mmCIF file of C-alpha atoms and ligand atoms in Angstrom:
data_model
loop_
_atom_site.group_PDB
_atom_site.id
_atom_site.type_symbol
_atom_site.label_atom_id
_atom_site.label_comp_id
_atom_site.label_asym_id
_atom_site.label_seq_id
_atom_site.Cartn_x
_atom_site.Cartn_y
_atom_site.Cartn_z
ATOM 1 C CA UNK A 236 101.531 93.946 104.310
ATOM 2 C CA UNK A 237 102.747 93.579 107.919
ATOM 3 C CA UNK A 238 106.250 91.975 108.171
ATOM 4 C CA UNK A 239 105.250 90.363 111.457
ATOM 5 C CA UNK A 240 102.216 88.171 110.762
ATOM 6 C CA UNK A 241 101.523 86.463 114.080
ATOM 7 C CA UNK A 242 102.917 88.059 117.247
ATOM 8 C CA UNK A 243 100.268 90.233 118.810
ATOM 9 C CA UNK A 244 98.986 88.043 121.619
ATOM 10 C CA UNK A 245 97.401 88.665 124.986
ATOM 11 C CA UNK A 246 96.187 86.447 127.812
ATOM 12 C CA UNK A 247 92.681 87.082 129.206
ATOM 13 C CA UNK A 248 92.883 88.001 132.899
ATOM 14 C CA UNK A 249 89.171 87.428 133.439
ATOM 15 C CA UNK A 250 86.274 85.736 131.671
ATOM 16 C CA UNK A 251 84.892 88.142 129.180
ATOM 17 C CA UNK A 252 82.608 88.419 126.144
ATOM 18 C CA UNK A 253 83.269 90.613 123.144
ATOM 19 C CA UNK A 254 80.751 90.914 120.336
ATOM 20 C CA UNK A 255 78.997 87.689 121.492
ATOM 21 C CA UNK A 256 82.253 85.654 121.616
ATOM 22 C CA UNK A 257 83.154 84.237 125.052
ATOM 23 C CA UNK A 258 86.832 84.280 126.113
ATOM 24 C CA UNK A 259 87.610 82.363 129.344
ATOM 25 C CA UNK A 260 90.174 83.549 131.851
ATOM 26 C CA UNK A 261 93.645 82.278 130.811
ATOM 27 C CA UNK A 262 92.748 82.080 127.077
ATOM 28 C CA UNK A 263 95.516 83.215 124.701
ATOM 29 C CA UNK A 264 94.086 85.601 122.116
ATOM 30 C CA UNK A 265 96.100 86.355 118.989
ATOM 31 C CA UNK A 266 95.308 89.214 116.654
ATOM 32 C CA UNK A 267 96.505 88.877 113.053
ATOM 33 C CA UNK A 268 97.622 92.266 111.731
ATOM 34 C CA UNK A 269 97.326 90.927 108.167
ATOM 35 C CA UNK A 270 93.590 90.354 108.455
ATOM 36 C CA UNK A 271 93.070 93.683 110.278
ATOM 37 C CA UNK A 272 94.870 95.430 107.418
ATOM 38 C CA UNK A 273 92.868 93.613 104.766
ATOM 39 C CA UNK A 274 89.459 94.262 106.397
ATOM 40 C CA UNK A 275 87.283 96.391 104.085
ATOM 41 C CA UNK A 276 85.548 97.815 107.210
ATOM 42 C CA UNK A 277 88.910 99.397 108.032
ATOM 43 C CA UNK A 278 90.272 100.252 104.647
ATOM 44 C CA UNK A 279 88.806 101.198 101.307
ATOM 45 C CA UNK A 280 90.060 98.773 98.586
ATOM 46 C CA UNK A 281 91.950 97.014 101.408
ATOM 47 C CA UNK A 282 93.731 94.453 99.246
ATOM 48 C CA UNK A 283 95.170 96.990 96.845
ATOM 49 C CA UNK A 284 98.657 98.516 97.132
ATOM 50 C CA UNK A 285 97.857 102.193 97.449
ATOM 51 C CA UNK A 286 100.654 103.832 99.455
ATOM 52 C CA UNK A 287 99.149 107.290 98.704
ATOM 53 C CA UNK A 288 96.308 106.380 101.157
ATOM 54 C CA UNK A 289 98.802 107.236 103.985
ATOM 55 C CA UNK A 290 99.581 110.758 102.677
ATOM 56 C CA UNK A 291 96.715 112.449 104.455
ATOM 57 C CA UNK A 292 96.004 109.647 106.977
ATOM 58 C CA UNK A 293 96.324 110.687 110.592
ATOM 59 C CA UNK A 294 94.791 107.893 112.565
ATOM 60 C CA UNK A 295 97.884 106.095 113.849
ATOM 61 C CA UNK A 296 96.362 105.509 117.272
ATOM 62 C CA UNK A 297 93.478 103.624 115.811
ATOM 63 C CA UNK A 298 93.333 99.774 115.693
ATOM 64 C CA UNK A 299 93.175 99.728 111.852
ATOM 65 C CA UNK A 300 96.968 99.821 111.383
ATOM 66 C CA UNK A 301 98.832 97.582 113.797
ATOM 67 C CA UNK A 302 102.041 96.281 112.147
ATOM 68 C CA UNK A 303 103.888 97.065 115.383
ATOM 69 C CA UNK A 304 101.138 95.864 117.720
ATOM 70 C CA UNK A 305 99.213 98.098 120.078
ATOM 71 C CA UNK A 306 98.968 99.312 123.642
ATOM 72 C CA UNK A 307 101.590 99.276 126.413
ATOM 73 C CA UNK A 308 103.366 96.182 124.978
ATOM 74 C CA UNK A 309 103.587 97.467 121.416
ATOM 75 C CA UNK A 310 106.932 97.034 119.573
ATOM 76 C CA UNK A 311 109.687 98.767 121.507
ATOM 77 C CA UNK A 312 111.819 98.855 118.322
ATOM 78 C CA UNK A 313 109.247 100.638 116.114
ATOM 79 C CA UNK A 314 111.062 103.987 115.892
ATOM 80 C CA UNK A 315 114.391 102.222 115.278
ATOM 81 C CA UNK A 316 112.815 99.986 112.614
ATOM 82 C CA UNK A 317 111.170 102.996 110.859
ATOM 83 C CA UNK A 318 114.501 104.796 110.887
ATOM 84 C CA UNK A 319 116.222 101.716 109.421
ATOM 85 C CA UNK A 320 113.850 101.301 106.467
ATOM 86 C CA UNK A 321 113.611 105.025 105.737
ATOM 87 C CA UNK A 322 117.424 105.249 105.689
ATOM 88 C CA UNK A 323 117.735 102.158 103.475
ATOM 89 C CA UNK A 324 115.193 103.445 100.962
ATOM 90 C CA UNK A 325 116.753 106.939 100.972
ATOM 91 C CA UNK A 326 120.200 105.472 100.301
ATOM 92 C CA UNK A 327 118.892 103.244 97.515
ATOM 93 C CA UNK A 328 116.924 106.006 95.816
ATOM 94 C CA UNK A 329 120.014 108.286 96.105
ATOM 95 C CA UNK A 330 122.252 105.834 94.296
ATOM 96 C CA UNK A 331 119.859 104.035 91.920
ATOM 97 C CA UNK A 332 116.892 104.631 89.676
ATOM 98 C CA UNK A 333 114.419 101.813 90.278
ATOM 99 C CA UNK A 334 111.529 100.394 88.316
ATOM 100 C CA UNK A 335 109.714 97.165 87.812
ATOM 101 C CA UNK A 336 108.737 95.207 84.736
ATOM 102 C CA UNK A 337 104.968 95.012 84.956
ATOM 103 C CA UNK A 338 102.882 94.664 88.108
ATOM 104 C CA UNK A 339 104.228 92.012 90.442
ATOM 105 C CA UNK A 340 101.710 89.450 91.621
ATOM 106 C CA UNK A 341 102.860 89.304 95.280
ATOM 107 C CA UNK A 342 101.689 86.197 97.126
ATOM 108 C CA UNK A 343 102.207 86.572 100.882
ATOM 109 C CA UNK A 344 103.918 83.734 102.743
ATOM 110 C CA UNK A 345 104.381 83.369 106.517
ATOM 111 C CA UNK A 346 107.026 81.185 108.192
ATOM 112 C CA UNK A 347 105.066 81.204 111.448
ATOM 113 C CA UNK A 348 105.962 84.748 112.490
ATOM 114 C CA UNK A 349 107.601 86.693 109.642
ATOM 115 C CA UNK A 350 105.644 87.517 106.476
ATOM 116 C CA UNK A 351 107.369 88.007 103.108
ATOM 117 C CA UNK A 352 106.563 87.600 99.443
ATOM 118 C CA UNK A 353 106.509 83.908 98.441
ATOM 119 C CA UNK A 354 108.459 84.545 95.285
ATOM 120 C CA UNK A 355 111.272 87.092 94.696
ATOM 121 C CA UNK A 356 110.071 90.595 93.798
ATOM 122 C CA UNK A 357 112.419 91.661 91.006
ATOM 123 C CA UNK A 358 113.350 95.316 90.821
ATOM 124 C CA UNK A 359 115.495 96.841 88.053
ATOM 125 C CA UNK A 360 118.231 99.080 89.373
ATOM 126 C CA UNK A 361 120.130 101.646 87.226
ATOM 127 C CA UNK A 362 123.062 103.360 88.955
ATOM 128 C CA UNK A 363 122.592 107.104 88.911
ATOM 129 C CA UNK A 364 125.509 108.982 87.296
HETATM 130 C C1 HEM B 659 109.706 96.178 110.683
HETATM 131 C C2 HEM B 659 110.227 95.819 111.881
HETATM 132 C C3 HEM B 659 109.405 95.391 113.077
HETATM 133 C C4 HEM B 659 108.102 94.971 113.182
HETATM 134 C C5 HEM B 659 107.058 94.930 112.031
HETATM 135 C C6 HEM B 659 107.859 94.615 114.530
HETATM 136 C C7 HEM B 659 106.615 94.169 115.023
HETATM 137 C C8 HEM B 659 106.403 93.849 116.388
HETATM 138 C C9 HEM B 659 105.137 93.384 116.898
HETATM 139 C C10 HEM B 659 103.877 93.193 116.041
HETATM 140 C C11 HEM B 659 105.264 93.212 118.208
HETATM 141 C C12 HEM B 659 104.204 92.736 119.185
HETATM 142 C C13 HEM B 659 103.542 93.982 119.816
HETATM 143 C C14 HEM B 659 102.282 93.678 120.582
HETATM 144 O O1 HEM B 659 102.147 92.584 121.160
HETATM 145 O O2 HEM B 659 101.403 94.574 120.685
HETATM 146 C C15 HEM B 659 106.628 93.551 118.572
HETATM 147 C C16 HEM B 659 107.190 93.464 119.827
HETATM 148 C C17 HEM B 659 108.502 93.740 120.103
HETATM 149 N N1 HEM B 659 109.452 94.166 119.286
HETATM 150 FE FE1 HEM B 659 109.242 94.560 117.302
HETATM 151 N N2 HEM B 659 109.013 94.776 115.296
HETATM 152 C C18 HEM B 659 109.953 95.275 114.420
HETATM 153 C C19 HEM B 659 111.273 95.584 114.738
HETATM 154 C C20 HEM B 659 111.838 95.551 116.001
HETATM 155 C C21 HEM B 659 113.182 95.948 116.318
HETATM 156 C C22 HEM B 659 114.187 96.597 115.318
HETATM 157 C C23 HEM B 659 113.307 95.757 117.653
HETATM 158 C C24 HEM B 659 114.528 95.966 118.560
HETATM 159 C C25 HEM B 659 115.564 96.709 118.230
HETATM 160 C C26 HEM B 659 112.085 95.151 118.153
HETATM 161 C C27 HEM B 659 111.855 94.785 119.443
HETATM 162 C C28 HEM B 659 110.654 94.304 119.952
HETATM 163 C C29 HEM B 659 110.425 93.925 121.345
HETATM 164 C C30 HEM B 659 111.470 93.935 122.448
HETATM 165 C C31 HEM B 659 109.058 93.554 121.425
HETATM 166 C C32 HEM B 659 108.351 93.060 122.715
HETATM 167 C C33 HEM B 659 107.739 94.291 123.400
HETATM 168 C C34 HEM B 659 106.991 93.940 124.678
HETATM 169 O O3 HEM B 659 106.544 92.763 124.822
HETATM 170 O O4 HEM B 659 106.850 94.803 125.555
HETATM 171 N N3 HEM B 659 111.164 95.059 117.101
HETATM 172 N N4 HEM B 659 107.316 93.913 117.388
#
């Protein structure tokens, strides 16, 4: 579930054709990471939350996983962002036990750029003693 839904855009420098689709010079082409991540040609059981799929996955340079974009203009803050969310999760797990009541039915919502769950995702926290 990419947090940035619509941001990976490029302008065509020349007329070109890709897989039968014509793109004129000057056209603005936007790639939606969400649809790339949900494409069954890229991922087995693409719509399911299976974080274990990344345990032995070593294909980061491919175009199948692009939450931070791709190429020379990919997100300059990627390493910082990864450090932020790893630190946040480590601090939370250190201080709290966490679980959920049932399987949340997460409906994605996009405000134009940022994606997030439409409804709150409720997590039970118990302070570790
Ligand atoms: C989870 C957090 C973040 C996500 C998912 C994210 C995602 C993205 C995406 C998809 C792009 C477009 C890349 C492309 O066009 O190929 C981008 C660009 C960019 N991001 Fe992030 N970003 C995140 C955090 C950050 C942070 C923390 C910073 C700065 C501290 C940052 C700074 C930038 C900048 C400056 C660009 C423009 C790069 C360029 O055009 O050369 N981002 N980001």
